[in-house]
PDB file of C-alpha atoms and ligand atoms in Angstrom:
ATOM      1  CA  MET W  11       0.347  -0.117   0.552  1.00 33.00           C
ATOM      2  CA  SER W  12       0.970   3.274  -0.790  1.00 36.00           C
ATOM      3  CA  ASP W  13       1.692   6.033   1.079  1.00 38.00           C
ATOM      4  CA  GLU W  14      -1.099   7.985  -0.332  1.00 39.00           C
ATOM      5  CA  SER W  15      -3.573   5.160  -0.151  1.00 38.00           C
ATOM      6  CA  ALA W  16      -2.617   5.122   3.954  1.00 38.00           C
ATOM      7  CA  ALA W  17      -3.581   8.468   4.209  1.00 46.00           C
ATOM      8  CA  VAL W  18      -6.934   8.056   2.823  1.00 52.00           C
ATOM      9  CA  GLY W  19      -9.469   7.198   5.645  1.00 62.00           C
ATOM     10  CA  ASP W  20     -12.788   5.556   5.296  1.00 76.00           C
ATOM     11  CA  ASP W  21     -13.468   5.857   8.569  1.00 87.00           C
ATOM     12  CA  ALA W  22     -12.510   9.270   9.300  1.00 96.00           C
ATOM     13  CA  PRO W  23     -15.514  11.401  10.680  1.00 97.00           C
ATOM     14  CA  VAL W  24     -16.633  13.422   7.844  1.00 98.00           C
ATOM     15  CA  LEU W  25     -19.051  17.150   8.551  1.00 98.00           C
ATOM     16  CA  THR W  26     -21.590  17.325   4.921  1.00 98.00           C
ATOM     17  CA  ILE W  27     -22.993  21.189   4.914  1.00 98.00           C
ATOM     18  CA  ASP W  28     -24.947  21.740   1.641  1.00 97.00           C
ATOM     19  CA  GLY W  29     -27.369  24.157   0.700  1.00 95.00           C
ATOM     20  CA  PRO W  30     -28.183  26.119  -1.383  1.00 91.00           C
ATOM     21  CA  SER W  31     -26.053  29.064  -3.073  1.00 85.00           C
ATOM     22  CA  GLY W  32     -25.549  32.089  -1.748  1.00 86.00           C
ATOM     23  CA  ALA W  33     -26.513  30.601   2.452  1.00 91.00           C
ATOM     24  CA  GLY W  34     -23.045  31.273   3.683  1.00 91.00           C
ATOM     25  CA  LYS W  35     -22.091  27.298   3.430  1.00 94.00           C
ATOM     26  CA  GLY W  36     -18.278  28.083   1.785  1.00 92.00           C
ATOM     27  CA  ALA W  37     -18.147  30.877   5.031  1.00 93.00           C
ATOM     28  CA  VAL W  38     -18.791  28.735   7.749  1.00 97.00           C
ATOM     29  CA  SER W  39     -17.155  25.421   6.116  1.00 96.00           C
ATOM     30  CA  ALA W  40     -13.632  26.656   6.622  1.00 93.00           C
ATOM     31  CA  ARG W  41     -14.728  27.849   9.924  1.00 95.00           C
ATOM     32  CA  VAL W  42     -15.481  25.155  11.350  1.00 97.00           C
ATOM     33  CA  ALA W  43     -12.807  23.250   9.423  1.00 95.00           C
ATOM     34  CA  GLU W  44     -10.172  25.935  10.749  1.00 94.00           C
ATOM     35  CA  ALA W  45     -11.934  25.811  14.664  1.00 96.00           C
ATOM     36  CA  LEU W  46     -11.914  20.870  14.576  1.00 97.00           C
ATOM     37  CA  GLY W  47      -8.369  21.130  12.516  1.00 95.00           C
ATOM     38  CA  TRP W  48     -10.185  19.095  10.415  1.00 96.00           C
ATOM     39  CA  HIS W  49      -9.271  19.440   5.792  1.00 94.00           C
ATOM     40  CA  LEU W  50     -11.998  20.719   3.564  1.00 94.00           C
ATOM     41  CA  LEU W  51     -13.615  20.187   0.555  1.00 95.00           C
ATOM     42  CA  ASP W  52     -15.233  22.893  -1.042  1.00 94.00           C
ATOM     43  CA  SER W  53     -17.660  20.166  -4.544  1.00 96.00           C
ATOM     44  CA  GLY W  54     -18.451  23.365  -5.629  1.00 95.00           C
ATOM     45  CA  ALA W  55     -14.676  23.955  -6.629  1.00 95.00           C
ATOM     46  CA  VAL W  56     -14.577  20.589  -8.128  1.00 97.00           C
ATOM     47  CA  TYR W  57     -17.115  21.148 -11.371  1.00 96.00           C
ATOM     48  CA  ARG W  58     -16.181  24.777 -11.717  1.00 96.00           C
ATOM     49  CA  ALA W  59     -12.478  23.326 -12.201  1.00 97.00           C
ATOM     50  CA  VAL W  60     -14.526  20.739 -14.849  1.00 97.00           C
ATOM     51  CA  ALA W  61     -15.792  23.701 -16.113  1.00 97.00           C
ATOM     52  CA  LEU W  62     -13.068  25.255 -16.246  1.00 97.00           C
ATOM     53  CA  ALA W  63     -11.426  22.914 -17.821  1.00 97.00           C
ATOM     54  CA  ALA W  64     -14.169  22.217 -20.177  1.00 97.00           C
ATOM     55  CA  VAL W  65     -13.607  25.939 -21.513  1.00 96.00           C
ATOM     56  CA  ASP W  66     -10.379  25.477 -22.117  1.00 94.00           C
ATOM     57  CA  ALA W  67     -10.295  22.992 -23.884  1.00 95.00           C
ATOM     58  CA  GLY W  68     -13.560  24.052 -26.183  1.00 96.00           C
ATOM     59  CA  LEU W  69     -15.845  21.228 -25.135  1.00 97.00           C
ATOM     60  CA  ASP W  70     -19.858  21.660 -25.177  1.00 96.00           C
ATOM     61  CA  ALA W  71     -22.049  21.441 -21.920  1.00 94.00           C
ATOM     62  CA  ASP W  72     -23.648  18.512 -22.961  1.00 93.00           C
ATOM     63  CA  ASP W  73     -20.729  16.494 -24.517  1.00 97.00           C
ATOM     64  CA  GLU W  74     -21.411  13.813 -21.726  1.00 97.00           C
ATOM     65  CA  ALA W  75     -18.889  11.107 -22.888  1.00 97.00           C
ATOM     66  CA  ALA W  76     -15.348  13.935 -23.341  1.00 98.00           C
ATOM     67  CA  LEU W  77     -16.614  15.965 -19.727  1.00 98.00           C
ATOM     68  CA  VAL W  78     -16.293  12.242 -18.137  1.00 98.00           C
ATOM     69  CA  GLU W  79     -13.512  11.889 -20.195  1.00 97.00           C
ATOM     70  CA  LEU W  80     -11.852  14.891 -18.986  1.00 97.00           C
ATOM     71  CA  CYS W  81     -13.202  14.469 -15.003  1.00 97.00           C
ATOM     72  CA  GLU W  82     -10.828  10.849 -15.192  1.00 95.00           C
ATOM     73  CA  GLY W  83      -7.695  13.061 -16.306  1.00 94.00           C
ATOM     74  CA  LEU W  84      -8.503  16.096 -13.957  1.00 94.00           C
ATOM     75  CA  GLU W  85      -5.636  17.428 -12.481  1.00 93.00           C
ATOM     76  CA  LEU W  86      -6.951  19.330  -9.694  1.00 93.00           C
ATOM     77  CA  ASP W  87      -5.767  20.093  -5.791  1.00 89.00           C
ATOM     78  CA  PHE W  88      -6.351  22.488  -3.324  1.00 88.00           C
ATOM     79  CA  ALA W  89      -3.218  24.070  -1.938  1.00 87.00           C
ATOM     80  CA  ARG W  90      -3.372  26.547   1.808  1.00 80.00           C
ATOM     81  CA  GLY W  91      -2.020  29.499   1.130  1.00 77.00           C
ATOM     82  CA  GLU W  92      -2.266  33.197   2.977  1.00 75.00           C
ATOM     83  CA  GLY W  93      -5.333  33.705   1.289  1.00 73.00           C
ATOM     84  CA  GLY W  94      -7.004  30.820   2.180  1.00 77.00           C
ATOM     85  CA  VAL W  95      -7.491  27.849  -0.295  1.00 82.00           C
ATOM     86  CA  SER W  96      -6.192  28.811  -3.404  1.00 90.00           C
ATOM     87  CA  VAL W  97      -7.279  25.542  -6.590  1.00 93.00           C
ATOM     88  CA  LEU W  98      -4.456  24.386  -9.023  1.00 94.00           C
ATOM     89  CA  LEU W  99      -5.192  22.711 -12.152  1.00 94.00           C
ATOM     90  CA  ALA W 100      -2.550  20.949 -13.349  1.00 91.00           C
ATOM     91  CA  GLY W 101      -0.638  22.645 -11.249  1.00 92.00           C
ATOM     92  CA  LYS W 102      -1.763  26.719 -11.883  1.00 93.00           C
ATOM     93  CA  PRO W 103      -3.586  29.010 -10.136  1.00 93.00           C
ATOM     94  CA  VAL W 104      -7.149  28.921 -11.106  1.00 94.00           C
ATOM     95  CA  ASP W 105      -9.195  31.256  -8.529  1.00 90.00           C
ATOM     96  CA  GLN W 106     -10.399  34.394 -10.272  1.00 87.00           C
ATOM     97  CA  ARG W 107     -11.263  33.012 -13.607  1.00 90.00           C
ATOM     98  CA  LEU W 108     -12.913  29.481 -11.525  1.00 91.00           C
ATOM     99  CA  ARG W 109     -16.116  32.490 -10.217  1.00 84.00           C
ATOM    100  CA  SER W 110     -16.499  34.363 -13.595  1.00 81.00           C
ATOM    101  CA  GLU W 111     -20.144  33.708 -15.366  1.00 74.00           C
ATOM    102  CA  GLU W 112     -19.025  32.230 -17.962  1.00 83.00           C
ATOM    103  CA  VAL W 113     -17.610  28.752 -16.094  1.00 89.00           C
ATOM    104  CA  SER W 114     -20.776  29.494 -13.527  1.00 83.00           C
ATOM    105  CA  VAL W 115     -23.197  28.759 -16.053  1.00 82.00           C
ATOM    106  CA  MET W 116     -21.425  25.350 -17.306  1.00 90.00           C
ATOM    107  CA  ALA W 117     -20.277  24.609 -13.823  1.00 92.00           C
ATOM    108  CA  SER W 118     -24.283  24.364 -13.157  1.00 86.00           C
ATOM    109  CA  GLN W 119     -24.907  22.712 -16.732  1.00 89.00           C
ATOM    110  CA  VAL W 120     -21.840  19.768 -15.769  1.00 94.00           C
ATOM    111  CA  ALA W 121     -22.797  19.674 -12.697  1.00 92.00           C
ATOM    112  CA  ALA W 122     -26.648  17.720 -14.406  1.00 89.00           C
ATOM    113  CA  LEU W 123     -25.213  15.496 -15.979  1.00 93.00           C
ATOM    114  CA  PRO W 124     -25.121  11.903 -14.323  1.00 94.00           C
ATOM    115  CA  ARG W 125     -22.080  10.569 -15.615  1.00 96.00           C
ATOM    116  CA  VAL W 126     -20.006  13.565 -14.851  1.00 97.00           C
ATOM    117  CA  ARG W 127     -20.901  13.332 -10.853  1.00 96.00           C
ATOM    118  CA  SER W 128     -19.638   9.605 -10.714  1.00 96.00           C
ATOM    119  CA  ALA W 129     -17.353  10.397 -12.290  1.00 97.00           C
ATOM    120  CA  LEU W 130     -16.455  12.705  -9.387  1.00 97.00           C
ATOM    121  CA  LEU W 131     -17.875  10.872  -6.668  1.00 97.00           C
ATOM    122  CA  ASP W 132     -13.923   9.112  -5.725  1.00 95.00           C
ATOM    123  CA  LEU W 133     -12.080  12.510  -6.123  1.00 95.00           C
ATOM    124  CA  GLN W 134     -14.670  13.859  -3.905  1.00 96.00           C
ATOM    125  CA  ARG W 135     -14.129  10.882  -1.435  1.00 96.00           C
ATOM    126  CA  ARG W 136     -10.319  10.863  -1.556  1.00 94.00           C
ATOM    127  CA  PHE W 137     -10.630  13.826   0.783  1.00 94.00           C
ATOM    128  CA  ARG W 138     -12.268  11.797   3.447  1.00 96.00           C
ATOM    129  CA  ARG W 139      -8.639  12.283   5.729  1.00 95.00           C
ATOM    130  CA  ALA W 140      -8.168  11.611   9.347  1.00 96.00           C
ATOM    131  CA  PRO W 141      -8.166  13.578  11.561  1.00 96.00           C
ATOM    132  CA  GLY W 142     -11.328  14.124   9.486  1.00 97.00           C
ATOM    133  CA  LEU W 143     -12.967  16.303   6.500  1.00 97.00           C
ATOM    134  CA  VAL W 144     -15.526  19.434   5.893  1.00 97.00           C
ATOM    135  CA  ALA W 145     -17.435  18.642   2.743  1.00 98.00           C
ATOM    136  CA  ASP W 146     -19.133  21.892   1.007  1.00 97.00           C
ATOM    137  CA  GLY W 147     -21.811  21.688  -1.082  1.00 96.00           C
ATOM    138  CA  ARG W 148     -25.009  20.209  -2.515  1.00 94.00           C
ATOM    139  CA  ASP W 149     -25.245  16.763  -2.338  1.00 95.00           C
ATOM    140  CA  MET W 150     -22.411  15.843   0.937  1.00 97.00           C
ATOM    141  CA  GLY W 151     -25.289  14.130   3.116  1.00 97.00           C
ATOM    142  CA  THR W 152     -27.001  12.443   0.095  1.00 96.00           C
ATOM    143  CA  VAL W 153     -24.637  10.933  -2.222  1.00 96.00           C
ATOM    144  CA  VAL W 154     -21.004  11.619  -1.687  1.00 97.00           C
ATOM    145  CA  PHE W 155     -20.670  10.718   2.123  1.00 97.00           C
ATOM    146  CA  THR W 156     -23.553   9.321   2.658  1.00 97.00           C
ATOM    147  CA  ASP W 157     -22.680   7.188   5.933  1.00 96.00           C
ATOM    148  CA  ALA W 158     -20.849  10.895   7.484  1.00 97.00           C
ATOM    149  CA  PRO W 159     -22.014  11.152  11.948  1.00 96.00           C
ATOM    150  CA  TYR W 160     -23.074  14.652  11.404  1.00 98.00           C
ATOM    151  CA  LYS W 161     -24.517  16.385   8.528  1.00 98.00           C
ATOM    152  CA  VAL W 162     -26.054  19.792   8.855  1.00 98.00           C
ATOM    153  CA  PHE W 163     -28.474  21.538   5.673  1.00 98.00           C
ATOM    154  CA  LEU W 164     -27.761  25.360   5.658  1.00 97.00           C
ATOM    155  CA  GLU W 165     -30.675  27.444   4.864  1.00 95.00           C
ATOM    156  CA  ALA W 166     -31.357  31.233   4.588  1.00 95.00           C
ATOM    157  CA  SER W 167     -34.758  33.107   2.533  1.00 95.00           C
ATOM    158  CA  VAL W 168     -33.539  34.115  -1.054  1.00 93.00           C
ATOM    159  CA  GLU W 169     -34.009  37.565   0.119  1.00 94.00           C
ATOM    160  CA  GLU W 170     -30.980  37.452   2.575  1.00 94.00           C
ATOM    161  CA  ARG W 171     -29.034  35.364   0.439  1.00 93.00           C
ATOM    162  CA  ALA W 172     -29.460  37.668  -2.613  1.00 92.00           C
ATOM    163  CA  ASN W 173     -28.818  40.638  -0.333  1.00 93.00           C
ATOM    164  CA  ARG W 174     -25.054  39.194   0.741  1.00 89.00           C
ATOM    165  CA  ARG W 175     -24.174  38.637  -2.524  1.00 84.00           C
ATOM    166  CA  TYR W 176     -25.135  42.161  -3.417  1.00 89.00           C
ATOM    167  CA  LYS W 177     -23.118  43.467  -0.712  1.00 89.00           C
ATOM    168  CA  GLN W 178     -19.945  41.370  -1.444  1.00 82.00           C
ATOM    169  CA  LEU W 179     -20.253  41.655  -5.469  1.00 81.00           C
ATOM    170  CA  LYS W 180     -20.560  46.084  -4.989  1.00 86.00           C
ATOM    171  CA  GLU W 181     -17.661  45.612  -2.104  1.00 87.00           C
ATOM    172  CA  GLN W 182     -16.064  43.829  -5.497  1.00 78.00           C
ATOM    173  CA  GLY W 183     -16.648  47.366  -7.101  1.00 83.00           C
ATOM    174  CA  GLU W 184     -18.843  45.398  -9.486  1.00 77.00           C
ATOM    175  CA  SER W 185     -21.890  46.864 -10.853  1.00 82.00           C
ATOM    176  CA  VAL W 186     -24.767  44.309  -9.958  1.00 83.00           C
ATOM    177  CA  LYS W 187     -28.397  44.939  -9.964  1.00 89.00           C
ATOM    178  CA  PHE W 188     -30.005  43.173  -6.860  1.00 92.00           C
ATOM    179  CA  LEU W 189     -33.723  41.913  -9.339  1.00 93.00           C
ATOM    180  CA  ARG W 190     -31.306  40.674 -11.133  1.00 89.00           C
ATOM    181  CA  LEU W 191     -29.460  38.866  -8.826  1.00 86.00           C
ATOM    182  CA  PHE W 192     -32.318  37.814  -6.913  1.00 91.00           C
ATOM    183  CA  ARG W 193     -34.482  36.272  -9.477  1.00 90.00           C
ATOM    184  CA  ASP W 194     -30.784  34.668 -11.396  1.00 85.00           C
ATOM    185  CA  LEU W 195     -30.854  32.858  -7.728  1.00 86.00           C
ATOM    186  CA  GLU W 196     -34.025  31.991  -7.506  1.00 89.00           C
ATOM    187  CA  GLU W 197     -33.884  30.427 -11.226  1.00 85.00           C
ATOM    188  CA  ARG W 198     -30.822  28.381  -9.952  1.00 80.00           C
ATOM    189  CA  ASP W 199     -32.622  26.989  -6.392  1.00 86.00           C
ATOM    190  CA  ARG W 200     -35.345  25.965  -8.811  1.00 86.00           C
ATOM    191  CA  ARG W 201     -33.016  24.158 -11.044  1.00 80.00           C
ATOM    192  CA  ASP W 202     -30.757  22.767  -8.222  1.00 82.00           C
ATOM    193  CA  ARG W 203     -33.693  21.454  -6.046  1.00 85.00           C
ATOM    194  CA  GLU W 204     -35.648  20.452  -8.863  1.00 85.00           C
ATOM    195  CA  ARG W 205     -32.971  18.044 -10.847  1.00 83.00           C
ATOM    196  CA  ALA W 206     -33.153  14.079 -11.283  1.00 85.00           C
ATOM    197  CA  VAL W 207     -30.065  13.947 -10.083  1.00 87.00           C
ATOM    198  CA  SER W 208     -28.628  14.987  -6.658  1.00 87.00           C
ATOM    199  CA  PRO W 209     -31.175  17.380  -6.614  1.00 88.00           C
ATOM    200  CA  THR W 210     -30.185  20.474  -3.495  1.00 90.00           C
ATOM    201  CA  VAL W 211     -31.741  18.349  -0.520  1.00 92.00           C
ATOM    202  CA  PRO W 212     -31.235  17.949   3.149  1.00 95.00           C
ATOM    203  CA  ALA W 213     -30.641  14.493   4.393  1.00 96.00           C
ATOM    204  CA  ASP W 214     -32.614  12.367   6.499  1.00 96.00           C
ATOM    205  CA  ASP W 215     -30.187  12.963   9.241  1.00 96.00           C
ATOM    206  CA  ALA W 216     -28.985  16.221   8.395  1.00 97.00           C
ATOM    207  CA  VAL W 217     -30.134  18.851  10.838  1.00 97.00           C
ATOM    208  CA  VAL W 218     -31.625  22.125   9.200  1.00 97.00           C
ATOM    209  CA  ILE W 219     -30.177  25.267  10.080  1.00 97.00           C
ATOM    210  CA  ASP W 220     -32.100  28.495   8.397  1.00 96.00           C
ATOM    211  CA  SER W 221     -29.244  31.242   9.044  1.00 95.00           C
ATOM    212  CA  THR W 222     -31.387  34.155   7.989  1.00 96.00           C
ATOM    213  CA  ASP W 223     -31.507  36.072  11.039  1.00 95.00           C
ATOM    214  CA  LEU W 224     -27.785  34.670  12.389  1.00 95.00           C
ATOM    215  CA  GLY W 225     -24.662  36.402  11.989  1.00 93.00           C
ATOM    216  CA  LEU W 226     -21.522  33.762  10.815  1.00 95.00           C
ATOM    217  CA  GLU W 227     -20.702  33.384  14.631  1.00 97.00           C
ATOM    218  CA  GLN W 228     -24.035  32.403  15.160  1.00 97.00           C
ATOM    219  CA  VAL W 229     -23.864  29.666  12.331  1.00 97.00           C
ATOM    220  CA  VAL W 230     -20.113  28.235  13.070  1.00 98.00           C
ATOM    221  CA  ASP W 231     -21.690  27.737  17.048  1.00 98.00           C
ATOM    222  CA  GLN W 232     -24.747  25.605  16.144  1.00 98.00           C
ATOM    223  CA  VAL W 233     -22.270  23.656  13.702  1.00 98.00           C
ATOM    224  CA  LEU W 234     -19.780  23.450  16.178  1.00 98.00           C
ATOM    225  CA  ALA W 235     -22.414  22.316  18.765  1.00 97.00           C
ATOM    226  CA  LEU W 236     -23.919  19.700  17.111  1.00 96.00           C
ATOM    227  CA  VAL W 237     -20.283  18.007  16.399  1.00 97.00           C
ATOM    228  CA  ARG W 238     -19.668  18.004  19.689  1.00 94.00           C
ATOM    229  CA  GLN W 239     -23.560  16.488  21.083  1.00 92.00           C
ATOM    230  CA  ARG W 240     -23.286  13.817  18.176  1.00 88.00           C
ATOM    231  CA  SER W 241     -19.736  12.643  18.616  1.00 87.00           C
ATOM    232  CA  GLY W 242     -20.777  12.564  22.960  1.00 79.00           C
ATOM    233  CA  SER W 243     -23.525  10.516  21.852  1.00 71.00           C
ATOM    234  CA  GLU W 244     -21.318   8.324  19.957  1.00 65.00           C
ATOM    235  CA  LYS W 245     -19.229   7.897  22.545  1.00 61.00           C
ATOM    236  CA  THR W 246     -21.525   6.885  25.201  1.00 57.00           C
ATOM    237  CA  LYS W 247     -22.888   4.628  22.796  1.00 57.00           C
ATOM    238  CA  SER W 248     -19.919   3.141  21.753  1.00 53.00           C
TER     239      SER W 248
HETATM  240  O1  C5P D 323     -21.181  26.178  -4.754  1.00 57.57           O
HETATM  241  P1  C5P D 323     -20.443  26.456  -6.308  1.00 57.57           P
HETATM  242  O2  C5P D 323     -21.757  27.811  -6.529  1.00 57.57           O
HETATM  243  O3  C5P D 323     -19.390  26.883  -6.063  1.00 57.57           O
HETATM  244  O4  C5P D 323     -21.635  25.473  -7.108  1.00 57.57           O
HETATM  245  C1  C5P D 323     -21.042  25.396  -8.604  1.00 57.57           C
HETATM  246  C2  C5P D 323     -21.926  24.994  -8.689  1.00 57.57           C
HETATM  247  O5  C5P D 323     -21.931  23.796  -8.929  1.00 57.57           O
HETATM  248  C3  C5P D 323     -23.588  25.230  -8.835  1.00 57.57           C
HETATM  249  O6  C5P D 323     -23.890  25.036  -9.850  1.00 57.57           O
HETATM  250  C4  C5P D 323     -23.556  23.371  -8.087  1.00 57.57           C
HETATM  251  O7  C5P D 323     -25.496  23.232  -7.973  1.00 57.57           O
HETATM  252  C5  C5P D 323     -23.143  22.537  -8.732  1.00 57.57           C
HETATM  253  N1  C5P D 323     -22.409  22.361  -7.662  1.00 57.57           N
HETATM  254  C6  C5P D 323     -23.190  20.845  -7.412  1.00 57.57           C
HETATM  255  N2  C5P D 323     -23.030  19.775  -6.668  1.00 57.57           N
HETATM  256  C7  C5P D 323     -22.219  19.800  -5.340  1.00 57.57           C
HETATM  257  C8  C5P D 323     -21.733  21.589  -5.733  1.00 57.57           C
HETATM  258  C9  C5P D 323     -21.354  21.614  -6.789  1.00 57.57           C
HETATM  259  O8  C5P D 323     -23.912  20.234  -8.384  1.00 57.57           O
HETATM  260  N3  C5P D 323     -22.181  19.523  -4.388  1.00 57.57           N
END
């Protein structure tokens, strides 16, 4: 067994944080992973990386066979640096392009293809390593890590999520229209919730947290309390 495979821990604990766009999953996951000293998987970045590689290769969003091949050869890495986690594609940082509108649209299109989702399962599961993993996405608790002992579904009203995104984009100096953002979010929510494969729905054993009226710290505290409470009851059981 190589060192690499020895480091992969199928029984390392996983905390899944799923939910719609703009509910604050990214910020909460990063804070919780830091507090626990666990690894972090941003699965949205995985779909975005596939989309970016597909754009660069000139592939169409519905060319499922070519996209699956691309997923199988994807050279994706996450590097921790001063300013947070950076995404590397074939060794090169691609963070800025990953967030572009073109890549966002392509990501949601490729994410709807069942064979693309299957092709990315192993890659995502390889992030499960001791001492633990915080996995952020849409189907972490329902498909990728169904046996995770800790599952959260993070929600917030569409108005609040649109408001947060609006402020964020304004701060970055982008000119945006609130109504447009609101409608786009509603549309993406509908597509993610209603798609045939891996729709964005809470796992049966997930704790749903509504962050509409909560600050980041309050959500982080609630998630950490859940992990402590469930790990306490696991110890009592054994
Ligand atoms: O979370 P983020 O906006 O970065 O995700 C990019 C795209 O990837 C979204 O359109 C979402 O539908 C898709 N996605 C997914 N499953 C995941 C994570 C993201 O389908 N686990």
